[in-house]
């Protein structure tokens, strides 16, 4: 059995749902995964207990839940998620279901499951919100509004609320709706959402008249929204997320959510959604992939993943490592212990846990810690996908229950559970609520369940002035600021009295109430100027931050002066406040910045320098350039300041960069970084400039930027240096690859040939390295080596290995064999490579050409594989030989597929086996293959990492990134298979496979 360094292990890494199996298990295994066994394996935090509320056969594959005012649990099922090829669990012709679970005998466990609605239109719905007799169902590409008009628990009326959101059955599209304390609906979609249309299919625009679309003008990737209950007045309140599964809104109007990282990068996060902010998933300027080079690229991958050092990116509340964060809520009840009250809680399917995040205000933002509310140590099938607050204050948790999580797949479609978390001994008997009298409705408004509060809000809003005394009493006397906030929101909606309550709340002792007053003022028809002026004098930076967000959409002459006043209060350290300043200045940055300077703003102070760094105005550019050229700053700070220059536009930026290149005594780094950002065509080729380039190269020697500068200015005379970097086995793999590909792109293959012609140890190193260059010129060079008898056999064998290691190269090698041009002495090696090729058409041709029948011993059934006891140490060797060319574990390997450093904490052994043996069953979002045909005849295959208006970035096998001009692309087709070979498990055999799984399973990481 040969080593195949280009087999790819594209393991599932993000929460998707694919119904594909669940049969064929032994009786013992079924017992192991019974509801009773699963419940016994769960652990709760101190003082709490978990009980089973419902399980199969009442429900299967729950994706989202909500709880109505009667305490009944509504479940969206996903039996039909991507269930087109399933044979064990046939497609439900009538479509997926919405089930109402009810405990009629009050024994704490559901005994009935009514079908509220069933239709193929809701196959694998990702969200449900129960609002009285109306139910909002989120199922890409539609948002449906279902109404029970006669109270029989059946949907009688179906309407479209929104449409055009992403593709069918895509969990990176639209997610659940929630009802806010302001009477608005909140929801989000992931980076497959792309755009959103109204119920008639017409485009939607924001308040500034900009199309709501992920095309970068200005919005990118995933977005969070707010709208009226009928879908009108849609606002984008945050963008540039990857895939936030669900958001939650607290009683003050604060919005919280999690976000999923690109698989394997240990960068899932918790966000406080500061309205109108950019959250940094892709480059704000170009939409480029976060992994691409930029002058201030962070050392830490999780920080790099979210562009955390870029001006204009809202900071993360908390980085959360690897995982698959899913449904969420804000717990505002009193039943659970105090540490959970008022806190954000979410289901973490990847970590097999439900987590809580106690937050503490810190400046204009927050800091948080993480608490485990519910988890398991023994049952890795526990996959919590949603968590909701019940009317009695307990928590309900939806468990998708599956061996894996991600990759558009599921290992089990028949199972699914709902658990309840409550204090020990607490019985689930939600009391009924009444909404026909102000006092009763106000009491219901205090309920921790969103569904009860919705009914109370609507009733009180309908009562109008009649409800004012009861609401005023709560606002004035309640000891719970959250209850006061809920009453306050309704008081502000009173047509004549509302403005007075806002002015009253602006004087409140509680800063959260004062901040809520500013938020509420934006939603009623009053002049915001005096409200913002009052808040601008507030001692709380949190209140001033909310005032800045209000200033964002203010169209009044006073805006620049108010901005300057708020900027003067910036302490120079609080990133939340700084980003709020940037958001507030949008639309009129020149006037705001000028007012700050006129108001005594000092660009030389630490606070002033940060304001200059964040400002997007021509007046800040020369100040920023002076800061970037300072001699007394760290290299990291210099890079960050140059990065800020990139966000400025036009000829003024080019002139500033040229001045920094020419600047005397500015230091070699200053000129070097300016050269890396300036438009090369605008740089005059004077002796002074040429010398500046040479000096910069000296300063950058040994750094990735050296190669970047050589490539940027096409410095072909540096070919020898590039060859040295490529040949340096002590250098990073990324630098060596970049050096090699720069040589190729500058058409310096002859310099590579010089190394090869030496036919020594160095030539062998180069021959191995050539597999990292997916380029026709390299394929021709490899073929030349293979066919030339003057080279050593070892060198020619390495050339064969390298040629067979890429998509196009394997086809070239197959052609050599088919045409009889391949020397017979290499026939055995070529046969081993080609008959286990990962490219399906090449594999089929090879088996036919070599007349091979697949007579290898078939792999045993899953139950038998699970009985094998693999060796972890031996499995590490298997990984190095078969998988490390496309995956990284703890810093070693090549980054093509997802990093696997913590994969064992996410997938069970069964899911690992399934992913390796059947890669086509599910492919991680973002790792779908494409075949791109170029005008020059070349063909590139890989996955797309980023796309701008003029360029596509494609990462090919081996980890090389190709930047292809859109104008040079003839066609782009989806590759229908996984980029991992379907025969990997068969190729390495059951014992090596067991060793590999044992090793991967040991990589637990941090739970």
JSON list of C-alpha atoms in Angstrom, two decimals, residues 47 110 194 278 368 373 443 520 548 698 704 735 801 892 895 899-900 927 980:
[
{"chain": "A", "resi": 47, "resn": "UNK", "atom": "CA", "xyz": [-28.81, 22.97, 42.00]},
{"chain": "A", "resi": 110, "resn": "UNK", "atom": "CA", "xyz": [-45.14, 15.16, 26.69]},
{"chain": "A", "resi": 194, "resn": "UNK", "atom": "CA", "xyz": [-27.23, 36.78, 0.07]},
{"chain": "A", "resi": 278, "resn": "UNK", "atom": "CA", "xyz": [-19.57, 45.45, 10.54]},
{"chain": "A", "resi": 368, "resn": "UNK", "atom": "CA", "xyz": [-18.18, 37.85, 29.57]},
{"chain": "A", "resi": 373, "resn": "UNK", "atom": "CA", "xyz": [-25.31, 24.73, 32.15]},
{"chain": "A", "resi": 443, "resn": "UNK", "atom": "CA", "xyz": [-48.47, 40.64, 35.24]},
{"chain": "A", "resi": 520, "resn": "UNK", "atom": "CA", "xyz": [-37.05, 53.99, 22.24]},
{"chain": "A", "resi": 548, "resn": "UNK", "atom": "CA", "xyz": [-23.79, 57.55, 19.01]},
{"chain": "A", "resi": 698, "resn": "UNK", "atom": "CA", "xyz": [16.63, 44.17, 3.01]},
{"chain": "A", "resi": 704, "resn": "UNK", "atom": "CA", "xyz": [6.33, 36.88, 4.07]},
{"chain": "A", "resi": 735, "resn": "UNK", "atom": "CA", "xyz": [6.44, 31.07, 2.65]},
{"chain": "A", "resi": 801, "resn": "UNK", "atom": "CA", "xyz": [4.43, 11.58, -7.31]},
{"chain": "A", "resi": 892, "resn": "UNK", "atom": "CA", "xyz": [1.52, 20.70, 11.41]},
{"chain": "A", "resi": 895, "resn": "UNK", "atom": "CA", "xyz": [-4.26, 24.08, 5.38]},
{"chain": "A", "resi": 899, "resn": "UNK", "atom": "CA", "xyz": [-8.21, 22.14, 10.67]},
{"chain": "A", "resi": 900, "resn": "UNK", "atom": "CA", "xyz": [-8.70, 19.00, 12.74]},
{"chain": "A", "resi": 927, "resn": "UNK", "atom": "CA", "xyz": [-15.55, 23.52, 0.94]},
{"chain": "A", "resi": 980, "resn": "UNK", "atom": "CA", "xyz": [-11.99, 13.98, -0.62]}
]
